[in-house]
Coordinates of C-alpha atoms (C1' of nucleotides) in Angstrom, one line a residue:
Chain A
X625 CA 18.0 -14.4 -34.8
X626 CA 15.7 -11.9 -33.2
X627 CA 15.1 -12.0 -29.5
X628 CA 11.7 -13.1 -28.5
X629 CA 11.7 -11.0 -25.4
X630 CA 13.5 -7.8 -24.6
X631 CA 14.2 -5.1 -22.6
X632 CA 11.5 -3.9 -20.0
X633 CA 14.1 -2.0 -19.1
X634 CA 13.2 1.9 -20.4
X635 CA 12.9 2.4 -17.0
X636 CA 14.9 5.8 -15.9
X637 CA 12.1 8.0 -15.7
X638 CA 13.3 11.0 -18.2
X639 CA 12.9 8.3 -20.9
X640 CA 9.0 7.5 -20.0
X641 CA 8.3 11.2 -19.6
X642 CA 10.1 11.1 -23.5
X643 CA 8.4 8.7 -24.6
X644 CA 4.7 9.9 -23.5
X645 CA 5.3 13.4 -24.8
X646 CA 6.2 12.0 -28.1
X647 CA 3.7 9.7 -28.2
X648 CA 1.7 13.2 -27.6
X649 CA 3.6 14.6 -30.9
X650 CA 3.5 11.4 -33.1
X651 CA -0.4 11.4 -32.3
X652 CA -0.7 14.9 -33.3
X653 CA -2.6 15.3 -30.1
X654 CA 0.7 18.1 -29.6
X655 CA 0.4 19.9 -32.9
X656 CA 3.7 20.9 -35.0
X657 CA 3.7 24.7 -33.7
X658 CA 2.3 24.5 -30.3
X659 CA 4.5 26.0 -27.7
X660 CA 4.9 23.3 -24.8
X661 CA 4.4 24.1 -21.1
X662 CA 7.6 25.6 -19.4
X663 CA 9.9 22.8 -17.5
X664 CA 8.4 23.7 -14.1
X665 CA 5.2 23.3 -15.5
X666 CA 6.0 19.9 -17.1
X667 CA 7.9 18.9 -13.7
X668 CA 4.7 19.4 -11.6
X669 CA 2.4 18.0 -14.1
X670 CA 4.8 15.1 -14.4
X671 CA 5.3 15.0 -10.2
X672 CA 9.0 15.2 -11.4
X673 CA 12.1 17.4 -10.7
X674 CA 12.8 19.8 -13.4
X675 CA 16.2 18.1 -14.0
X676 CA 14.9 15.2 -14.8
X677 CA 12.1 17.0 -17.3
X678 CA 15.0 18.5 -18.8
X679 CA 17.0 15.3 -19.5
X680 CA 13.6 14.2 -21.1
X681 CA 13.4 17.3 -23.6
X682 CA 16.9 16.8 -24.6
X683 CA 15.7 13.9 -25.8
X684 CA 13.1 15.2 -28.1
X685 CA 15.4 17.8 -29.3
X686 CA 18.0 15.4 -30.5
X687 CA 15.4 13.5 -32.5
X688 CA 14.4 17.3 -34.0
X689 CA 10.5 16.7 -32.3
X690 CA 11.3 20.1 -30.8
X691 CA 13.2 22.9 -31.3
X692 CA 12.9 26.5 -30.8
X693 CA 12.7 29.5 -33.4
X694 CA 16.4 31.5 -33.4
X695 CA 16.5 33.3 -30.2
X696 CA 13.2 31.8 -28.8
X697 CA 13.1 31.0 -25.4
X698 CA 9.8 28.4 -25.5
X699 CA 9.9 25.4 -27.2
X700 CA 8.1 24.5 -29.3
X701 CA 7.2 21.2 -31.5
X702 CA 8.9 21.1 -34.4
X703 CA 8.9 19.0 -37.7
X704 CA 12.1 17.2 -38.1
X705 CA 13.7 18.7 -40.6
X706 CA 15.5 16.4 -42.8
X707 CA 19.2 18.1 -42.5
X708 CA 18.8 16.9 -38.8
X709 CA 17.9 13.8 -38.8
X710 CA 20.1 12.8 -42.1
X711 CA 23.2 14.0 -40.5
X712 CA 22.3 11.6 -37.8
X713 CA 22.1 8.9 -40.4
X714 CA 25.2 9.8 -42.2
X715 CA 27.2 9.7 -39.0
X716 CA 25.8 6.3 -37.8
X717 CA 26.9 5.0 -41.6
X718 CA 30.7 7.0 -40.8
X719 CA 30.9 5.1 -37.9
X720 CA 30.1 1.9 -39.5
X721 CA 33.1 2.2 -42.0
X722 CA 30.7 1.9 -45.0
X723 CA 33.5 1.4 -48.6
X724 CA 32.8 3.5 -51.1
X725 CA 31.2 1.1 -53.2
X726 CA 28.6 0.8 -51.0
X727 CA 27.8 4.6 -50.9
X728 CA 28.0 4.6 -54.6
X729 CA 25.4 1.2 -55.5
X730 CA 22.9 3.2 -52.7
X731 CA 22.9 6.5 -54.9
X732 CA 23.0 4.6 -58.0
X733 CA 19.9 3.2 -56.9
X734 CA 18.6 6.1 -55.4
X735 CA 19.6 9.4 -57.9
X736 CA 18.6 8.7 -61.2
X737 CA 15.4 7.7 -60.0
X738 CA 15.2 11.2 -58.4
X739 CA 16.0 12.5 -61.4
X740 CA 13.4 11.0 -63.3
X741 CA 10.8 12.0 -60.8
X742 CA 12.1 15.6 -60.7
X743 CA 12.0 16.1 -64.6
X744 CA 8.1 15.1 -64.0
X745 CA 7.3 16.9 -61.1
X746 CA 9.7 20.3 -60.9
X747 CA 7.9 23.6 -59.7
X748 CA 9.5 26.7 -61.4
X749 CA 11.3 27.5 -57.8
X750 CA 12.8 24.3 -57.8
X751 CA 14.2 24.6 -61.1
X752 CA 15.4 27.7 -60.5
X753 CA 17.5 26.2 -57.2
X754 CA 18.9 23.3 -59.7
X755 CA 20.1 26.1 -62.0
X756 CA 22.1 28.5 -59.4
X757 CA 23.6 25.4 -58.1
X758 CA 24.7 24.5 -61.1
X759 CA 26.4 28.4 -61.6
X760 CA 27.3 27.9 -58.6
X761 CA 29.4 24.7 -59.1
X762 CA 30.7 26.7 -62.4
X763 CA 31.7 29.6 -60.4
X764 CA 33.6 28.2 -57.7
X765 CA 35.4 25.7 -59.4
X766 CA 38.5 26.3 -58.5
X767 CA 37.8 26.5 -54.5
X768 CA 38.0 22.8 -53.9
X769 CA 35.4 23.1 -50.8
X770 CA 33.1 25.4 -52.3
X771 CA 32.9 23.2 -55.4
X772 CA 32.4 20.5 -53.3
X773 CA 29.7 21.7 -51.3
X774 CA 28.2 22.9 -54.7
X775 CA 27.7 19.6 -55.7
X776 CA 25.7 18.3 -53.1
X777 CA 23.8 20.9 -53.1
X778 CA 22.8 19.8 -56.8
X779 CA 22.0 16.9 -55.7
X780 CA 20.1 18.3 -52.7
X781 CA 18.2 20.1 -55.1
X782 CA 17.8 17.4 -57.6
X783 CA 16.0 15.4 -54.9
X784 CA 14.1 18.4 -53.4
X785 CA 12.7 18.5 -57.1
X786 CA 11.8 14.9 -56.8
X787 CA 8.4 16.4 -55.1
X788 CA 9.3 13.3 -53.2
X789 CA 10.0 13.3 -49.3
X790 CA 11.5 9.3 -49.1
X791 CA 13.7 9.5 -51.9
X792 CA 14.6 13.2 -50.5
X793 CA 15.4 11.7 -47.2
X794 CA 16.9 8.9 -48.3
X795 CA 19.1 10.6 -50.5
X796 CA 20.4 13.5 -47.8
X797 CA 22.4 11.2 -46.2
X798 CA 24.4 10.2 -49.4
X799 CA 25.3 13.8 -49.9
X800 CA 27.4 14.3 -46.7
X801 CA 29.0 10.4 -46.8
X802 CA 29.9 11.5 -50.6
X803 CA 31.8 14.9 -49.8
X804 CA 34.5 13.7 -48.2
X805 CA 35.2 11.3 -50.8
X806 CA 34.4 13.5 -53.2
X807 CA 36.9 16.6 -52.1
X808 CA 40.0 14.0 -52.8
X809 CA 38.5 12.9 -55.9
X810 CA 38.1 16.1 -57.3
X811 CA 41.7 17.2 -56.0
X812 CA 43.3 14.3 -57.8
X813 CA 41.4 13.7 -61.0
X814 CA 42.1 16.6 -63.3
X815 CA 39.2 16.1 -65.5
X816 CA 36.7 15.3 -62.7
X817 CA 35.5 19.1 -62.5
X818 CA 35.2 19.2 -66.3
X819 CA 32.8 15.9 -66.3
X820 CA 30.9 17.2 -63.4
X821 CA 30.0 20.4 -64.8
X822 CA 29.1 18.9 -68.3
X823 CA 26.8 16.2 -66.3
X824 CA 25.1 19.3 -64.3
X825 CA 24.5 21.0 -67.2
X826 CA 22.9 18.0 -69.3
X827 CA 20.8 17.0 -66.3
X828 CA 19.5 20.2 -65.5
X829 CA 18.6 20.8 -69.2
X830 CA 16.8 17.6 -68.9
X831 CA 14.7 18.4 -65.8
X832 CA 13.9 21.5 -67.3
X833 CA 12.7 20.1 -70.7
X834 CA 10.5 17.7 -68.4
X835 CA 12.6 14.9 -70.3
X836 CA 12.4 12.1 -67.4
X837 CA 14.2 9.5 -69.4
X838 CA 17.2 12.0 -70.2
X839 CA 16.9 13.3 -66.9
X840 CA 17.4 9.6 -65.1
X841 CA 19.9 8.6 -68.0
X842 CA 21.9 11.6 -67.0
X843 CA 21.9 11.0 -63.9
X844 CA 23.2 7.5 -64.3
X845 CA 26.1 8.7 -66.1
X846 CA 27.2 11.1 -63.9
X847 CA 27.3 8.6 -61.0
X848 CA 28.6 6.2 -62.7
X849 CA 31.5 8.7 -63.5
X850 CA 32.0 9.1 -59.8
X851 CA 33.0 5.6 -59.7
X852 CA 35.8 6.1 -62.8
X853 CA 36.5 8.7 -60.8
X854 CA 37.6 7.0 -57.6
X855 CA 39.0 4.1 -59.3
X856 CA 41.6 7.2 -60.7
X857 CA 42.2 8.6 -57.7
X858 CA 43.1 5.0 -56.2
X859 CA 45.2 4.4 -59.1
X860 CA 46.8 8.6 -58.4
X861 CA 47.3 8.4 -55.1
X862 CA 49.3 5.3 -55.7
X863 CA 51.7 6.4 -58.6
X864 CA 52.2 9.2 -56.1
X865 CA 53.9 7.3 -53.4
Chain B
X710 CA 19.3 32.6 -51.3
X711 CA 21.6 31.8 -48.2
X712 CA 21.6 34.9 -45.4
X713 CA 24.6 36.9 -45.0
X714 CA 24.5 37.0 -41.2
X715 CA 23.6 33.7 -39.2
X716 CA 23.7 32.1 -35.7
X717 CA 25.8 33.5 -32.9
X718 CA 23.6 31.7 -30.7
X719 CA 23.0 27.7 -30.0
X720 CA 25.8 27.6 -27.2
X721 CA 24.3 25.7 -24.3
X722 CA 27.0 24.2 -22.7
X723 CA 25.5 20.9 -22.5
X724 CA 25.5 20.9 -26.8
X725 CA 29.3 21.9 -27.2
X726 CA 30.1 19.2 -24.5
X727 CA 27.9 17.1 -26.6
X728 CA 30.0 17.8 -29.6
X729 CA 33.2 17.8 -28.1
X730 CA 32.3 14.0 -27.0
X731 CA 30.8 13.2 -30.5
X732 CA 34.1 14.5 -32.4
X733 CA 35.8 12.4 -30.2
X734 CA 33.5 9.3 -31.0
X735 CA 33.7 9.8 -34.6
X736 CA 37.5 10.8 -34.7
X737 CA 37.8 7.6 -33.7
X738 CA 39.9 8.9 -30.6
X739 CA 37.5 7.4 -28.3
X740 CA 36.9 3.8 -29.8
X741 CA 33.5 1.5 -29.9
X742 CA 33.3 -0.5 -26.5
X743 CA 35.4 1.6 -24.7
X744 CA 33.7 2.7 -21.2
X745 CA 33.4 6.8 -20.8
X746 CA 34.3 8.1 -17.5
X747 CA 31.4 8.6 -14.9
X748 CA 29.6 11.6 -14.8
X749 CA 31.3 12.9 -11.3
X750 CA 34.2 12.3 -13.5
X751 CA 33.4 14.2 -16.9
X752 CA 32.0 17.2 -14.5
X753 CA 35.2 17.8 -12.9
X754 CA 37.2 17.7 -16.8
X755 CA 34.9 20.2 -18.3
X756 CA 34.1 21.8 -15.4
X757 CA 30.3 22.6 -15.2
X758 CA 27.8 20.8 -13.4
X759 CA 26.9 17.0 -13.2
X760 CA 23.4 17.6 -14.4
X761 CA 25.1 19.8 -17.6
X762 CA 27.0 16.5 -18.3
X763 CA 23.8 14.5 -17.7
X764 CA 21.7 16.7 -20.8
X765 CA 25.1 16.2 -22.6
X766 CA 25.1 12.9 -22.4
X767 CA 21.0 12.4 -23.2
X768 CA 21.8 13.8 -26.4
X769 CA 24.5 11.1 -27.3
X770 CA 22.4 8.1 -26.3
X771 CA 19.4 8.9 -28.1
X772 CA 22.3 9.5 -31.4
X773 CA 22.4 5.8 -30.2
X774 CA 26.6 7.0 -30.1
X775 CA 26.6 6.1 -26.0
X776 CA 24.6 3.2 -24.5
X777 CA 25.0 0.4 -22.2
X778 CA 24.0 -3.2 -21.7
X779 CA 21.7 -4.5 -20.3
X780 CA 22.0 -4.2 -16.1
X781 CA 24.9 -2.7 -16.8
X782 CA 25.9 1.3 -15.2
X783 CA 28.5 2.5 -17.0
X784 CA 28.2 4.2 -20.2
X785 CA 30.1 2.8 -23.2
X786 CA 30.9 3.7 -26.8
X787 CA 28.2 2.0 -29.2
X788 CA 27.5 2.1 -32.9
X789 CA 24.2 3.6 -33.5
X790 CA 22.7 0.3 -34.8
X791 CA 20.4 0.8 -38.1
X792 CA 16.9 -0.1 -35.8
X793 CA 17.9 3.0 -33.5
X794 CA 18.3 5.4 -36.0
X795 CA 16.0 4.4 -38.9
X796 CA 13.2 4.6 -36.1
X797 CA 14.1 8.4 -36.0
X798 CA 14.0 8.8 -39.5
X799 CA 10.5 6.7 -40.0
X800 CA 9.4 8.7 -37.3
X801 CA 10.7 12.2 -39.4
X802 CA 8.5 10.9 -42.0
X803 CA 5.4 10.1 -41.0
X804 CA 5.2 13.5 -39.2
X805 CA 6.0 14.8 -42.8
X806 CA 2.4 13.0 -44.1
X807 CA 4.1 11.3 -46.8
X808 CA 2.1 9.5 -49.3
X809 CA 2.0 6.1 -49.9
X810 CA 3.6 6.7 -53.3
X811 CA 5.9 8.7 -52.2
X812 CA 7.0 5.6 -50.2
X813 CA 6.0 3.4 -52.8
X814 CA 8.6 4.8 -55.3
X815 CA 11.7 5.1 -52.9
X816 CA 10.8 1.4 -52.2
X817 CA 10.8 0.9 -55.7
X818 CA 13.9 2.3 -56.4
X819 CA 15.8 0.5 -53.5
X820 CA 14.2 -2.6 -52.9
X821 CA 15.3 -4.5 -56.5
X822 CA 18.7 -3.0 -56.5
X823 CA 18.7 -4.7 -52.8
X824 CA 17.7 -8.0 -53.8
X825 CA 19.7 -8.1 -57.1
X826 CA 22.8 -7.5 -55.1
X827 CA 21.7 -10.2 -52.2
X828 CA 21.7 -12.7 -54.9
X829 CA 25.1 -11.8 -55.7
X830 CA 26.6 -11.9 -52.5
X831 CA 24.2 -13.5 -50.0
X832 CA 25.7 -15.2 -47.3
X833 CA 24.5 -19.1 -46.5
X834 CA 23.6 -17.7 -43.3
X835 CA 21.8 -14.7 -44.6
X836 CA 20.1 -16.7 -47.1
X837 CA 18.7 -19.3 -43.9
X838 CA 17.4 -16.0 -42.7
X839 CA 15.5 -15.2 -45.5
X840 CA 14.2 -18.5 -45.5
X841 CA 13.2 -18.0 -42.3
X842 CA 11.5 -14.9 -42.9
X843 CA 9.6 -16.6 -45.8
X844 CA 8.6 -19.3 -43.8
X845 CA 6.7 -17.1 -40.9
X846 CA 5.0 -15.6 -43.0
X847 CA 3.3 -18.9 -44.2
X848 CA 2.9 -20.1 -41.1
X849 CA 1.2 -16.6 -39.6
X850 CA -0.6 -15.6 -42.2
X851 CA -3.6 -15.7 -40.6
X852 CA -2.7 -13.4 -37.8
X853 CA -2.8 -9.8 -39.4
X854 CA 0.3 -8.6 -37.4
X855 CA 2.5 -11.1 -37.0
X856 CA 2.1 -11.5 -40.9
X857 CA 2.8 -8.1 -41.3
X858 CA 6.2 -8.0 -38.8
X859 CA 6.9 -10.9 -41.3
X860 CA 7.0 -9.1 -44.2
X861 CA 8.6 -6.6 -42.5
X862 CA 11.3 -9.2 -41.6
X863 CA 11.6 -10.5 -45.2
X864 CA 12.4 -7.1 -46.0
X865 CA 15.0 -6.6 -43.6
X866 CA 16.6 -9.7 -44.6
X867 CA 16.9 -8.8 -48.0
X868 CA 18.4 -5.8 -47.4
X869 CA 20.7 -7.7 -44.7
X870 CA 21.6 -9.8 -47.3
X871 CA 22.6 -6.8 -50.0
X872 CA 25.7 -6.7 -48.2
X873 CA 25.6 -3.0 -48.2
X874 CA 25.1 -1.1 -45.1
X875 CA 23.8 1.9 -47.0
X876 CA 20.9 0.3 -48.7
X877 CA 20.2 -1.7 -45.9
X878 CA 20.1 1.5 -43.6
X879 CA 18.2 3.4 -46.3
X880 CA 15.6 0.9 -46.5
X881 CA 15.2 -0.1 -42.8
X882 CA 12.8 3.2 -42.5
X883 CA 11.0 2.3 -45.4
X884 CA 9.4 -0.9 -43.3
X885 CA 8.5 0.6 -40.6
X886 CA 6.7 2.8 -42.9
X887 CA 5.1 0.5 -44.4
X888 CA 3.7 -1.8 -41.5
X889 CA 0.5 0.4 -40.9
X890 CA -0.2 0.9 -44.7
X891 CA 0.3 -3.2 -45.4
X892 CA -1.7 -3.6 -42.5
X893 CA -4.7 -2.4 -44.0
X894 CA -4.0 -3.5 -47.1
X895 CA -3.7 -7.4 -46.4
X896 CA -6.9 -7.1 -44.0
X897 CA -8.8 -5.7 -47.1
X898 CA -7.3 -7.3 -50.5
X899 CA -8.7 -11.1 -49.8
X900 CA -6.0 -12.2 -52.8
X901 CA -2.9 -9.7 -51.0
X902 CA -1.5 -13.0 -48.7
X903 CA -1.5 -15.4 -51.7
X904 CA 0.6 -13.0 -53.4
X905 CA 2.9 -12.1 -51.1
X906 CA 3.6 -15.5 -50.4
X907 CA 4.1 -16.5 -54.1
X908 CA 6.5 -13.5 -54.2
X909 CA 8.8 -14.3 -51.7
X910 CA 9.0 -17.9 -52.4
X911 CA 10.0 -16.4 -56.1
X912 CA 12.8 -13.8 -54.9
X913 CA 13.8 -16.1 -52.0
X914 CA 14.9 -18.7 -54.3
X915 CA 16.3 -16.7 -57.1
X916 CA 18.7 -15.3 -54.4
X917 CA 19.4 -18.8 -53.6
X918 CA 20.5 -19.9 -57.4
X919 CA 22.0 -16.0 -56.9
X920 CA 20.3 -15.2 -60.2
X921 CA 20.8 -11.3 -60.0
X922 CA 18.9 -10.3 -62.4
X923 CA 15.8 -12.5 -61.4
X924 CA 15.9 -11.6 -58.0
X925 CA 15.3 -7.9 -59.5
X926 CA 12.7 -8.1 -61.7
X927 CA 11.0 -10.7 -59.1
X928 CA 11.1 -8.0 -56.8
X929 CA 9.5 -5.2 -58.8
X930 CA 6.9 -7.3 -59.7
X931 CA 6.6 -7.6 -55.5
X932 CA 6.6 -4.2 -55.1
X933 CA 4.4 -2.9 -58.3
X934 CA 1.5 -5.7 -56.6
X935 CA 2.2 -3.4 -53.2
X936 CA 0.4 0.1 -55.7
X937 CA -1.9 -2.6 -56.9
X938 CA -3.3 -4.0 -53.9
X939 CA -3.2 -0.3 -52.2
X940 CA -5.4 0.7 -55.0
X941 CA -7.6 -2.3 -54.9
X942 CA -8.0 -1.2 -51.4
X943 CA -9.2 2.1 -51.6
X944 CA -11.5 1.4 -53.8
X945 CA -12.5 -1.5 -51.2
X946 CA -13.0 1.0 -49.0
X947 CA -15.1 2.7 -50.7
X948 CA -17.9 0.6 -51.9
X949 CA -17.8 -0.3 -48.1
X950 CA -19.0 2.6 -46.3
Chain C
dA934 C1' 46.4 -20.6 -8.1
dG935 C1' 41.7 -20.2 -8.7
dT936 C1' 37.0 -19.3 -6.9
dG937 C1' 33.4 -17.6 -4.3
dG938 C1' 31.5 -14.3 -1.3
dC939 C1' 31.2 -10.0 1.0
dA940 C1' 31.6 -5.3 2.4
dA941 C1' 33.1 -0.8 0.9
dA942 C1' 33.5 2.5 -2.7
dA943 C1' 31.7 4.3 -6.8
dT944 C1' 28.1 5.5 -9.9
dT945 C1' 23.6 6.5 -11.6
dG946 C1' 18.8 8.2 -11.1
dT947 C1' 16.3 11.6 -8.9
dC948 C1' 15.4 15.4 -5.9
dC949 C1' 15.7 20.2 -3.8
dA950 C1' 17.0 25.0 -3.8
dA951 C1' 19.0 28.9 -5.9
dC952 C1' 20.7 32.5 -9.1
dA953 C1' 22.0 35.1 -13.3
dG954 C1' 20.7 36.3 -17.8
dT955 C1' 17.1 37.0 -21.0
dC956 C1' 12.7 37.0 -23.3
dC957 C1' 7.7 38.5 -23.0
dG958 C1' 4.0 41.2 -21.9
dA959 C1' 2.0 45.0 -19.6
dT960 C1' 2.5 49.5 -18.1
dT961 C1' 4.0 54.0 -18.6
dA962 C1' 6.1 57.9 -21.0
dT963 C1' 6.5 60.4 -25.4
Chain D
dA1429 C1' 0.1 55.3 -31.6
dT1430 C1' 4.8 54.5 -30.7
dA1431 C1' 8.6 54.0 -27.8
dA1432 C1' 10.8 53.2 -23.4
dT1433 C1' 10.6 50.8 -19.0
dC1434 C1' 9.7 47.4 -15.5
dG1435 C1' 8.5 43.1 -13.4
dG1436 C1' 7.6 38.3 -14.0
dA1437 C1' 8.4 34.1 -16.1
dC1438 C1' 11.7 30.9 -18.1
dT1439 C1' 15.9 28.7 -19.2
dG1440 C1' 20.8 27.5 -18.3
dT1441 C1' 23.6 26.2 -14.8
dT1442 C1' 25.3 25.4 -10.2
dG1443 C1' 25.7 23.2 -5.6
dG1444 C1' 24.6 19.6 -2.7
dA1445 C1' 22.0 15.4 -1.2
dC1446 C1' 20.3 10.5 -0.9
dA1447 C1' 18.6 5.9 -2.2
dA1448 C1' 19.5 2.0 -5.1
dT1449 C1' 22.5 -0.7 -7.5
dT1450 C1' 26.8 -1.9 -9.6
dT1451 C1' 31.7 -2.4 -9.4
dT1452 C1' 35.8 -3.3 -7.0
dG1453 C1' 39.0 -4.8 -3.8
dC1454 C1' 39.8 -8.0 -0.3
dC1455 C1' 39.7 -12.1 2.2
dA1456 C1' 38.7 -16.7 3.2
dC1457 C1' 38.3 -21.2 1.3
dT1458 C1' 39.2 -25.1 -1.8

DNA sequence: AGTGGCAAAATTGTCCAACAGTCCGATTAT
DNA sequence: ATAATCGGACTGTTGGACAATTTTGCCACT
């Protein structure tokens, strides 16, 4: 049941003052790039104190609205960049205790479709990214971490490819919910870096033929592999007790 | 190609507090519900200033990881319900001008998977929900917005219903994506209502008989008629000017 | 013992003033 | 023109202050 009525209650100044200046940047009447006024600027504009102008930018900067380049002293609007606002997702899901299973139906759903669309849609660059993950997953095999972080960024770059931005962001948040599980997976099921590689390999080859079919059927095998895979390591890390 | 050399910036105090609090939140050490200490309080443990806690503490409510009820002073430990985040993410996107087929295919992609898993494990409540969903949108229909919210709300409860947190938090950005393009859409396509309404009637009670596999295909038929009536309404628009 | 009410203490929202460090632009020196 | 220099403009952070409101502790009353 959803309340009829609710809060009223954004009152604390800092979050008004939030709230209008992204309504500013959401109504591109602040365009991505323009440098915004200094604080005391924005306090006397506001009729505000500076600390409370500051508490409002924090706000904005959290949600990635603005940011500043690498030792930049203005800020600037920015355009939230996916890694910022997925990780926000990923640690709301953490917090909610989501099972593996339910990480695993999401990129079931989510993957192969991503897949498909990349085979279609692929520039040359983005190939190119798919294929030194790929050596890169090869190359670090051994360093659990390393091969780990490998494979999400194939799948980072699998969804990059995807010329889609929803799938893309949709699919970031998978990634980092999927590496922790993955790293004792991968540490526990000999045969797990074997399977992964092969899967890579046959996906990539795939997206590079421009073979959507293959590309999503791939894909779809390879997840579902992650699930054999867990279902190993359960069945490991019991025997091991 | 990643850079050799990177930050050795980014250390405002009020961010590393910010983290220092957020590992504590997500290691769990400081529990949901639990009250944090007052600001006076905090200042004194890290030892900077009460307004450097304040900007700290800014960026941890908007990660929707602190918050309070309503009337209520204190500051407690929340889980960063899916409304509060997906906002941010909807938000991310439509700054990103995504398509409507970019967000036509991601909706593809989830939505089905979502339904055929509702009628699996739907919940009598959940299902009431959806009924209740289905049932606004008959009575509204007139009302261009309120129809709209409704479909948004049929959505929701779908996803809801999916039992999966991840797919429902994947998809809760997708709706509010969709409201402004539907909007249009409904107000332009004279046969759009009809349709809608035959299609929820059609997935709500497959997920009622929890017919998987209908609920599915009932749903990409929902979803393809979304492209359709999109396209029917550009052209609309058109042959109207 | 339990409940209600009330005043005191604590806490948040906001403000003011200040200072060190640093980035930027203009000016000056090479 | 390029390089070095200087002053001004900003940000990060601090200290202290005050009104409004919430929380708490206490006391009387049932």
């Amino acid at each position: 049941m959803t309340d009829l009525f609710v809060p009223l209650d954004d009152h604390p100044a800092y979050r008004q003052i939030a709230n209008v200046i992204e309504e500013r940047i959401v109504g591109r009447s602040l365009r991505t790039g323009d440098a915004l006024p200094s604080e005391t600027d924005l306090a006397r504009q506001f009729g505000v104190n500076r600390s409370t102008i500051r508490e409002a930018i924090r706000e904005l900067e959290t949600h990635g609205l603005l940011g500043r380049a690498r030792g930049e002293k203005r800020l600037r609007v920015t355009r939230p960049e996916p890694r910022r606002v997925s990780s926000s997702v990923s640690r709301a899901l953490a917090l909610h205790d989501v099972t593996f299973l339910e990480l695993w139906e999401a990129m079931m759903a989510i993957e192969p479709v991503a897949a498909q669309y990349a085979a279609a849609r692929r520039t040359a660059a983005q190939l190119q990214a798919l294929l030194r993950a790929a050596a890169r997953f090869r190359r670090e095999v051994a360093d659990t971490t390393a091969a780990v972080s490998a494979v999400v960024e194939f799948f980072t770059a699998v969804a990059a490819a995807s010329g889609n931005q929803v799938l893309a962001l949709s699919q970031a948040p998978l990634n980092l919910l999927l590496a922790p599980a993955l790293t004792r997976m991968i540490d526990r099921v000999p045969q797990a870096r074997a399977r992964i590689h092969e899967a890579q390999d046959n996906i990539t080859e795939a997206i590079k033929l421009r073979r959507s079919e293959q590309a999503r059927t791939w894909m779809e095998k390879h997840i579902r592999d992650f699930k054999r895979g867990h279902e190993l390591e359960l069945t490991a890390s019991l025997t091991e007790i």
